GROMACS .gro file of C-alpha atoms in nm:
model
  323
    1UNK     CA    1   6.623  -2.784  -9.103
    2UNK     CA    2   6.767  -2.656  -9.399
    3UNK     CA    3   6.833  -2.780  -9.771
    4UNK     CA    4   7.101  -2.600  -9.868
    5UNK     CA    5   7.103  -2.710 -10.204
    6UNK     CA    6   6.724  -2.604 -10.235
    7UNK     CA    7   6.684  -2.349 -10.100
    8UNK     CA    8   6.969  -2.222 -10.322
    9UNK     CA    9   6.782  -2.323 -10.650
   10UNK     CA   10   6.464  -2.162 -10.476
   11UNK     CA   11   6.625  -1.771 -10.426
   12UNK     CA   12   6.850  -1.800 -10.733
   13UNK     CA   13   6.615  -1.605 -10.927
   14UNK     CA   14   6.567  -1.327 -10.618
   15UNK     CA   15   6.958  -1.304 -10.535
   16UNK     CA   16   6.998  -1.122 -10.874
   17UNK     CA   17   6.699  -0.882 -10.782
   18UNK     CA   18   6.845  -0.826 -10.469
   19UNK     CA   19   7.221  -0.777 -10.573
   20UNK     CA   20   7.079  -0.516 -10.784
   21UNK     CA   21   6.967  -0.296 -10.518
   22UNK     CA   22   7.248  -0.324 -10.342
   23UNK     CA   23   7.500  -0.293 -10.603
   24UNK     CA   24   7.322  -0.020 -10.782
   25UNK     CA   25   7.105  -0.289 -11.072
   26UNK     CA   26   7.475  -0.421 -11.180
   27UNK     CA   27   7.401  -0.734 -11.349
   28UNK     CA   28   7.632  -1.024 -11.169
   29UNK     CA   29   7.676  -1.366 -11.277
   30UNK     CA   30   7.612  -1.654 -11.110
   31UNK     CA   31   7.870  -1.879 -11.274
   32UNK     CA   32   8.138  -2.093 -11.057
   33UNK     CA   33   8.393  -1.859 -11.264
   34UNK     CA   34   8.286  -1.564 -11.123
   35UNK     CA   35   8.488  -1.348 -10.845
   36UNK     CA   36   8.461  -1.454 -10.449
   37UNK     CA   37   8.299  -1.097 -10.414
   38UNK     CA   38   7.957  -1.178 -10.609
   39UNK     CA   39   7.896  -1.466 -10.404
   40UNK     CA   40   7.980  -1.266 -10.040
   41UNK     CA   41   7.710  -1.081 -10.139
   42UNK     CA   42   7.495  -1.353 -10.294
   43UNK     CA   43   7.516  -1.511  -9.921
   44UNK     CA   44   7.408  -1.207  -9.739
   45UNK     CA   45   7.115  -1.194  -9.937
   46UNK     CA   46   7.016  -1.544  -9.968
   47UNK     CA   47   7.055  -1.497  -9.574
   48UNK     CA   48   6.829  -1.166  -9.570
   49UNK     CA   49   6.549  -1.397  -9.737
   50UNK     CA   50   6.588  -1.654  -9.490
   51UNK     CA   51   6.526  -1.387  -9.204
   52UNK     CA   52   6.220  -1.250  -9.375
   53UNK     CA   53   6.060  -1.620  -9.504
   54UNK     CA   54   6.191  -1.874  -9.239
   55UNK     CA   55   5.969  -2.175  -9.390
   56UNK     CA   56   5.881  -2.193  -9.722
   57UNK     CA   57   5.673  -2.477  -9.929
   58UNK     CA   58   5.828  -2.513 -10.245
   59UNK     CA   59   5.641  -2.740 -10.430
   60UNK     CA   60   5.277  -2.976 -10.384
   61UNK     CA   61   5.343  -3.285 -10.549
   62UNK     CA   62   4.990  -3.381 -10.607
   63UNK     CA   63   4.789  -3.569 -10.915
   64UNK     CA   64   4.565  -3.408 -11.128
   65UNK     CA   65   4.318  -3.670 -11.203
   66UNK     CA   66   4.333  -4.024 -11.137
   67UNK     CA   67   4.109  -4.326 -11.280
   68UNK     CA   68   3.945  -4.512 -11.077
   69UNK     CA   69   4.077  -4.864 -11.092
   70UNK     CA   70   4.413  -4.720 -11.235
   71UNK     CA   71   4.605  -4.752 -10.923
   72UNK     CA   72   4.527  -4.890 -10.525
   73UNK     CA   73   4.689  -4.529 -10.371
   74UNK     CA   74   4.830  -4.243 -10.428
   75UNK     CA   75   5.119  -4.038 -10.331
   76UNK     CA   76   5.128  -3.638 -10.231
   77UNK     CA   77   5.439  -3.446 -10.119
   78UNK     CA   78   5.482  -3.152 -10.000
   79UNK     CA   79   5.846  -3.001 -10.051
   80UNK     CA   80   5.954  -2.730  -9.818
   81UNK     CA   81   6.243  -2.536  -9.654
   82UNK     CA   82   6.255  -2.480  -9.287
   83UNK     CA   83   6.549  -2.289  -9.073
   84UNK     CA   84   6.671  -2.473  -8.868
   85UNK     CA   85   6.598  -2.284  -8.513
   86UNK     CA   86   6.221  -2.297  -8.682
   87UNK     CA   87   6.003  -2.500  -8.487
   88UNK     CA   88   5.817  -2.598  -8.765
   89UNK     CA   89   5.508  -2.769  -8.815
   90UNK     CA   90   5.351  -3.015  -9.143
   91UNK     CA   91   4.956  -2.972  -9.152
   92UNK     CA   92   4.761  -3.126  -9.452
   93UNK     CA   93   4.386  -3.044  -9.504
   94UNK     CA   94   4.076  -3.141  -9.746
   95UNK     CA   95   3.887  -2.924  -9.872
   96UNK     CA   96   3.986  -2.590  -9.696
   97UNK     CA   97   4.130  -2.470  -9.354
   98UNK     CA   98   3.927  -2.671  -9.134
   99UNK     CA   99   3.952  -2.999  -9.184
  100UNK     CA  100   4.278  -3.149  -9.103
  101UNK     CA  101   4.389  -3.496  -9.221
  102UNK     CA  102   4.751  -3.607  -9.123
  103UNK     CA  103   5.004  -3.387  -8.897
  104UNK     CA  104   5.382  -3.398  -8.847
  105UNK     CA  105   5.660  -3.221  -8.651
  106UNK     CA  106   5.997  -3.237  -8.827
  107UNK     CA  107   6.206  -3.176  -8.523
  108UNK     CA  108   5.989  -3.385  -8.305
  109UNK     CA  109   6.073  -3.783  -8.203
  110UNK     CA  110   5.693  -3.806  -8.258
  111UNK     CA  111   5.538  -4.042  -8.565
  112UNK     CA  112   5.266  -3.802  -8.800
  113UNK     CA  113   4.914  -3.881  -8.736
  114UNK     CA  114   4.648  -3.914  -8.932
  115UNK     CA  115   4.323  -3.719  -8.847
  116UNK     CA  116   3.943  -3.689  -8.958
  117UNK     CA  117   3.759  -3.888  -9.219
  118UNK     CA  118   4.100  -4.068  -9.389
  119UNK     CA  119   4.266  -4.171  -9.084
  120UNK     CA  120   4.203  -4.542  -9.168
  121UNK     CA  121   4.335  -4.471  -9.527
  122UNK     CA  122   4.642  -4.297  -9.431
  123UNK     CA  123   5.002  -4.454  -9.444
  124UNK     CA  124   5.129  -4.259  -9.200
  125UNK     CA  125   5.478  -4.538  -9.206
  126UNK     CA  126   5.514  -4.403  -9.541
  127UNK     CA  127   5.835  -4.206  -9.564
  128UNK     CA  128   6.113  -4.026  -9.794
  129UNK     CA  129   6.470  -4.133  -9.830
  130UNK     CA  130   6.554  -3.783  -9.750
  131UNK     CA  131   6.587  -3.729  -9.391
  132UNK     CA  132   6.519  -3.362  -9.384
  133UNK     CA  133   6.162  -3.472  -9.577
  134UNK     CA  134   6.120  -3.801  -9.448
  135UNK     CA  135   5.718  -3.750  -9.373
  136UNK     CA  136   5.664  -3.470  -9.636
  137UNK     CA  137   5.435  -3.707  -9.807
  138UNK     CA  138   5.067  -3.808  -9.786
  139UNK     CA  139   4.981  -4.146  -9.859
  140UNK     CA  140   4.604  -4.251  -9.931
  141UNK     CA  141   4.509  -4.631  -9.975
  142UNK     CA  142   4.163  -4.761 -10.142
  143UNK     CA  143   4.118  -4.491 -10.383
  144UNK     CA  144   3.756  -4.451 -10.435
  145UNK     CA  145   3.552  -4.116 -10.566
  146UNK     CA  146   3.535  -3.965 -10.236
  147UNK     CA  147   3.912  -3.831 -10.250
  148UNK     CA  148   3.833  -3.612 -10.516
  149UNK     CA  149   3.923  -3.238 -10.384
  150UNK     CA  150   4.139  -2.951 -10.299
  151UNK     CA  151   4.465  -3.091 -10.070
  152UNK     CA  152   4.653  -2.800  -9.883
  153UNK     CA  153   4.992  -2.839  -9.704
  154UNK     CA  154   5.012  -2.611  -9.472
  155UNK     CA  155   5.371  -2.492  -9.280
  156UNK     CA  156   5.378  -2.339  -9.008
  157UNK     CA  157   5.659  -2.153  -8.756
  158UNK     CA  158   5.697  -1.968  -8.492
  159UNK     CA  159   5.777  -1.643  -8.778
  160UNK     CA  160   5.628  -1.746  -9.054
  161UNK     CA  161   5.373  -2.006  -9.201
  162UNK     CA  162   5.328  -2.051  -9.573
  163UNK     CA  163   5.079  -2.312  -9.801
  164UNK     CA  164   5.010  -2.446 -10.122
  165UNK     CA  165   4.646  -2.587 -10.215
  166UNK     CA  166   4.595  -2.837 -10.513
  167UNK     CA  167   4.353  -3.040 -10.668
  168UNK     CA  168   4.245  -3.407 -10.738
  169UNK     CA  169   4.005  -3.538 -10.932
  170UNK     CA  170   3.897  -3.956 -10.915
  171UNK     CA  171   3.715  -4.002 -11.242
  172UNK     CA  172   3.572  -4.304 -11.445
  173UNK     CA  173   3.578  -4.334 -11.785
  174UNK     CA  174   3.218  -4.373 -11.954
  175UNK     CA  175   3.086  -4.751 -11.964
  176UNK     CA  176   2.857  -4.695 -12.271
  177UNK     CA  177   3.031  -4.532 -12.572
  178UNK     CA  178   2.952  -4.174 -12.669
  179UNK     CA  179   2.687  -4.176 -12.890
  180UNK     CA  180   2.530  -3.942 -13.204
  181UNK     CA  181   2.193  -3.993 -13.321
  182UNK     CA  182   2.038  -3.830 -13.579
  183UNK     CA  183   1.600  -3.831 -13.602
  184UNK     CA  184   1.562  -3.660 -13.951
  185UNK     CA  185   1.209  -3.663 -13.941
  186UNK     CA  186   1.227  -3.466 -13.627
  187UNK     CA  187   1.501  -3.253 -13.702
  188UNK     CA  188   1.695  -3.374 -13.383
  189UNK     CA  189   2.037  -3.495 -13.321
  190UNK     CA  190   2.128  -3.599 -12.979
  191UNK     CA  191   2.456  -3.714 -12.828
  192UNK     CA  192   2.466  -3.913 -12.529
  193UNK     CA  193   2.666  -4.136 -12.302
  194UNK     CA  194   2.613  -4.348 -11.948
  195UNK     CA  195   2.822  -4.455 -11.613
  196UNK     CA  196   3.088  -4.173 -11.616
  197UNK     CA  197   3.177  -3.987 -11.275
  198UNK     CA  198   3.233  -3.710 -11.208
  199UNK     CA  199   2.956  -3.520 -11.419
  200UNK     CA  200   3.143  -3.473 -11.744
  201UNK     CA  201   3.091  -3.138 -11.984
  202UNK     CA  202   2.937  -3.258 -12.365
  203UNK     CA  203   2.970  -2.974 -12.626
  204UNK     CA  204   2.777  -2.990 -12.962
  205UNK     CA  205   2.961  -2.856 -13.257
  206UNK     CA  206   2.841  -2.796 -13.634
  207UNK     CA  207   3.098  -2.811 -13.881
  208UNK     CA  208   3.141  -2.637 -14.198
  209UNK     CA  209   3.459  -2.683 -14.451
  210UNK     CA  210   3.679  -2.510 -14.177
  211UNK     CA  211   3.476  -2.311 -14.005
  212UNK     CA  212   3.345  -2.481 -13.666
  213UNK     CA  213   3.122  -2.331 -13.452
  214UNK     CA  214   2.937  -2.401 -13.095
  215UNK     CA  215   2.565  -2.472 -13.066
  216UNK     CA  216   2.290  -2.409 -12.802
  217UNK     CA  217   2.202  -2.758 -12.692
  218UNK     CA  218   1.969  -2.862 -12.395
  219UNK     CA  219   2.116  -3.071 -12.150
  220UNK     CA  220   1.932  -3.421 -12.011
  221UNK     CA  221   2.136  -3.623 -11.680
  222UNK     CA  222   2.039  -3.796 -11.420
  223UNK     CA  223   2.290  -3.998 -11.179
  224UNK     CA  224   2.224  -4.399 -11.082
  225UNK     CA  225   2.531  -4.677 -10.937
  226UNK     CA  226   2.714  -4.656 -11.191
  227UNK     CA  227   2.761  -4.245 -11.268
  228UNK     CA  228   2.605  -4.045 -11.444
  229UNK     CA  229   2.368  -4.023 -11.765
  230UNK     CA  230   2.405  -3.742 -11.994
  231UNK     CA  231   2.230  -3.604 -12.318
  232UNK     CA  232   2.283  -3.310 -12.512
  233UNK     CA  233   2.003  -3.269 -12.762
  234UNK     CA  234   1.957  -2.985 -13.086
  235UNK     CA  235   1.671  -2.919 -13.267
  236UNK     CA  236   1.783  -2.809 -13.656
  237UNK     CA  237   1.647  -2.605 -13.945
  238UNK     CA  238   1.743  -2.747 -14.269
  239UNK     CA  239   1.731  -2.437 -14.425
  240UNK     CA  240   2.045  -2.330 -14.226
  241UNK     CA  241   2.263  -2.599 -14.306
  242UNK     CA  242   2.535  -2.671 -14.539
  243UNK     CA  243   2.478  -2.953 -14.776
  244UNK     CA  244   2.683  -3.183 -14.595
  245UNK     CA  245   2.684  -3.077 -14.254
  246UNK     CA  246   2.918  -3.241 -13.981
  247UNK     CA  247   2.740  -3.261 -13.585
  248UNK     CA  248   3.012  -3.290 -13.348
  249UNK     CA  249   3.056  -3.385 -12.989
  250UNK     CA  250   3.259  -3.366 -12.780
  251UNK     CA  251   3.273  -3.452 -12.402
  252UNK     CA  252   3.509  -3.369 -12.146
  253UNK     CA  253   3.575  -3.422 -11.755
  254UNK     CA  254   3.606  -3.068 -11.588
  255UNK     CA  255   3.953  -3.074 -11.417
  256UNK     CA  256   4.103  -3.364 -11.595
  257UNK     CA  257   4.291  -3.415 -11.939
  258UNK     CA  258   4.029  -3.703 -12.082
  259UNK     CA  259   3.817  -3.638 -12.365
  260UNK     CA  260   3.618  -3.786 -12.608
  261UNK     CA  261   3.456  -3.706 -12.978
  262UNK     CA  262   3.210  -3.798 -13.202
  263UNK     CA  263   3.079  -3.728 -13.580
  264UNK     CA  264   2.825  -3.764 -13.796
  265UNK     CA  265   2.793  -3.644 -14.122
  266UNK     CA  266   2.418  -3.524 -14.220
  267UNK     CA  267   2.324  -3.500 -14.576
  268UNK     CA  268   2.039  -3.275 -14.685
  269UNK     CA  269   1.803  -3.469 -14.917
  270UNK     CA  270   1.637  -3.262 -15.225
  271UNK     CA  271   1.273  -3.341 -15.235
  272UNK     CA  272   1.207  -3.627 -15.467
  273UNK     CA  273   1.522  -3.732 -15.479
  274UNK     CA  274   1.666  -4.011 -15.319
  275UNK     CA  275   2.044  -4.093 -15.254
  276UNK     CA  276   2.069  -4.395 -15.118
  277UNK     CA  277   2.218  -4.627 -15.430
  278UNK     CA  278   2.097  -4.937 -15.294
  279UNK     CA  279   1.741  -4.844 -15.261
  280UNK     CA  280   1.728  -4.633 -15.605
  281UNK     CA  281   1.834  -4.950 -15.775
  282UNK     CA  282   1.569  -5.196 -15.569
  283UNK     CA  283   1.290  -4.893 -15.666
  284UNK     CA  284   1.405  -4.888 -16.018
  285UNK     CA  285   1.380  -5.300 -16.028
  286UNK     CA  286   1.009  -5.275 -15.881
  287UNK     CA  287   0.893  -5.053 -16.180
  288UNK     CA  288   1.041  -5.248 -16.412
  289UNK     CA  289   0.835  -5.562 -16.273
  290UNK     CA  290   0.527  -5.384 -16.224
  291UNK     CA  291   0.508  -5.289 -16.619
  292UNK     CA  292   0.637  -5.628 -16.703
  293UNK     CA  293   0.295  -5.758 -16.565
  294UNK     CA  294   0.039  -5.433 -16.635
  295UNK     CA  295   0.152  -5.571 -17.008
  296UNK     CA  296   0.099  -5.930 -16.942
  297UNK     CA  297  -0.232  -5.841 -16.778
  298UNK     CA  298  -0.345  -5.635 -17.124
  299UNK     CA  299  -0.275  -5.904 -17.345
  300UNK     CA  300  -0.417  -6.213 -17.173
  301UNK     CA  301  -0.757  -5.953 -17.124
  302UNK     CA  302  -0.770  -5.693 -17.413
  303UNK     CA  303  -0.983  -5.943 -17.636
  304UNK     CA  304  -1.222  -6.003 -17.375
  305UNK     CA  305  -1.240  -5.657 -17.264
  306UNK     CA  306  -1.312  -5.503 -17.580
  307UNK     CA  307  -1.622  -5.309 -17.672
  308UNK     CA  308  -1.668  -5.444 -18.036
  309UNK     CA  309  -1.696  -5.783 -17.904
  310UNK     CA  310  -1.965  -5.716 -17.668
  311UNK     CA  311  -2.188  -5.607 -17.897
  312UNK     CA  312  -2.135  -5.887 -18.182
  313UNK     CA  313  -2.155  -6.124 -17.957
  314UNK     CA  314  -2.482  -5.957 -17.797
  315UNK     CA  315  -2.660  -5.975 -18.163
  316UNK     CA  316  -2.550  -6.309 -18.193
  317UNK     CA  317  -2.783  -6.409 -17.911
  318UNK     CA  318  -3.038  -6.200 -18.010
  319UNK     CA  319  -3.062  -6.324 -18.320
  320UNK     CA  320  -3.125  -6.680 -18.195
  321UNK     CA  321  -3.394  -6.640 -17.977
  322UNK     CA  322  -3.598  -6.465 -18.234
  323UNK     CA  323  -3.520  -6.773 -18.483
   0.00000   0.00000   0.00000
């Protein structure tokens, strides 16, 4: 069972190595234009190969990551190049050698079959235009966390066998958003976030002008229905900060291309001094009252409150009773 076309784009690259033995390392093209003589050769050695690897998986067609809720299934193929007095064989597997999930026999009459824990989720009617590759493919229905892994195809002959092994990961987004919160009076900053599968990676940054550099932060999760519950938390010394300081964080899902950041900007307050605007102006409109009234208080009092007047008025009454 042989794809002429590619296994031709497959041994381009080792024809040349191979002419070049043979023809003492002269450099031959492999242009249309070229002499008959080049491509004798070519044929002999893109027949040599053959003899030496008689099946060959070429490529593993197979998802990176995949969000849950994205998509109902997913789609694996497994490309390969079989001669065609190869009796070969199409084995797929999760997670390692041992357990086997779908099997097919090109040259067989037989359907593939599904095996082991995703037989119920297995198309196994699912096929490719192509003839030659018309069960190459893995199809997997209700996509749910469990069919995160490592997927091998597996090809086997009666010379040869050969594999490829690749992995998938089923993750969910966060539901909460990622979160920085800063406790000044404890010196803490945490960042956290909630319901995101698998367990993701958070990273605490401290930024300053354009230097940016990683921090020791303890780690917090714990794992309920809907994923998992993460927080990163860093105790900080004012006294090594720059004045402002940007926290950073930044999460990540191992194996997968999503991300997410966060910043907050910390400003060091002098003692005695307050920034906010707002609040200086409110503190500055308290004083103000609080004099306006200390002064109101003195003048409605002072009279009564004066010494001098106390005693006059003391002799006054004195002065009567003796009379």
């Amino acid at each position: 069972m042989i794809n002429w076309s590619t296994m031709f784009t497959f041994y381009k690259s080792n024809i040349v190595n191979t002419l070049s033995n043979v023809c003492g390392r002269q450099k031959l093209s492999l242009q249309y234009s070229a002499p008959r003589f080049p491509f004798v050769i070519a044929f002999i050695a893109l027949t040599f190969e053959m003899a030496n690897a008689v099946v060959k998986v070429l490529d593993l067609d197979v998802p990176e990551s995949v969000e849950i809720g994205s998509t109902d299934e997913i789609v694996m193929v497994c490309n390969f190049v079989a001669s065609k007095d190869e009796a070969a064989e199409m084995k797929w597997f999760y997670n390692g050698n041992i357990e086997q999930i779908y099997q097919w026999i090109p040259d067989s009459d037989k359907p593939p079959g599904a095996i082991g824990r995703f037989k119920e989720r297995l198309d196994v009617t699912y096929s490719s235009p192509n003839p030659r590759a018309k069960y190459n493919s893995l199809k997997i229905k209700n996509v749910s966390y469990d069919l995160s892994g490592n997927y091998t195809c597996k090809i086997s002959g009666i010379k040869s066998e050969d594999s490829q092994t690749k992995q998938l990961i089923v993750y969910s987004p966060p539901k909460s958003d990622l979160e920085i919160i800063l406790f000044k009076n404890e010196n803490l900053v945490i960042c956290t976030v909630s319901g995101i599968y698998p367990m993701p990676k958070l990273d605490f940054y401290i930024v300053d002008g354009n230097d940016t550099r990683n921090i020791d932060e303890e780690i917090e999760s714990d794992s309920d229905e809907d994923g998992f519950n993460v927080t990163a938390r860093y105790r900080f010394d004012n006294t090594s900060l720059s004045n402002p300081t940007t926290f950073l964080c930044n999460l990540t899902i191992p194996g997968t291309d999503y991300n997410l950041y966060k910043e907050l900007d910390y400003y060091i307050e002098d003692e005695g001094v307050i920034e906010d605007e707002d609040y200086t102006d409110w503190l500055t409109s308290n004083e103000t009252s609080d004099e306006a009234q200390n002064i109101t208080i003195e003048d409605s009092s002072g009279i009564a409150n004066h010494p001098t007047v106390y005693a006059s008025l003391l002799l006054l009454v004195t002065f009567l009773l003796l009379s």
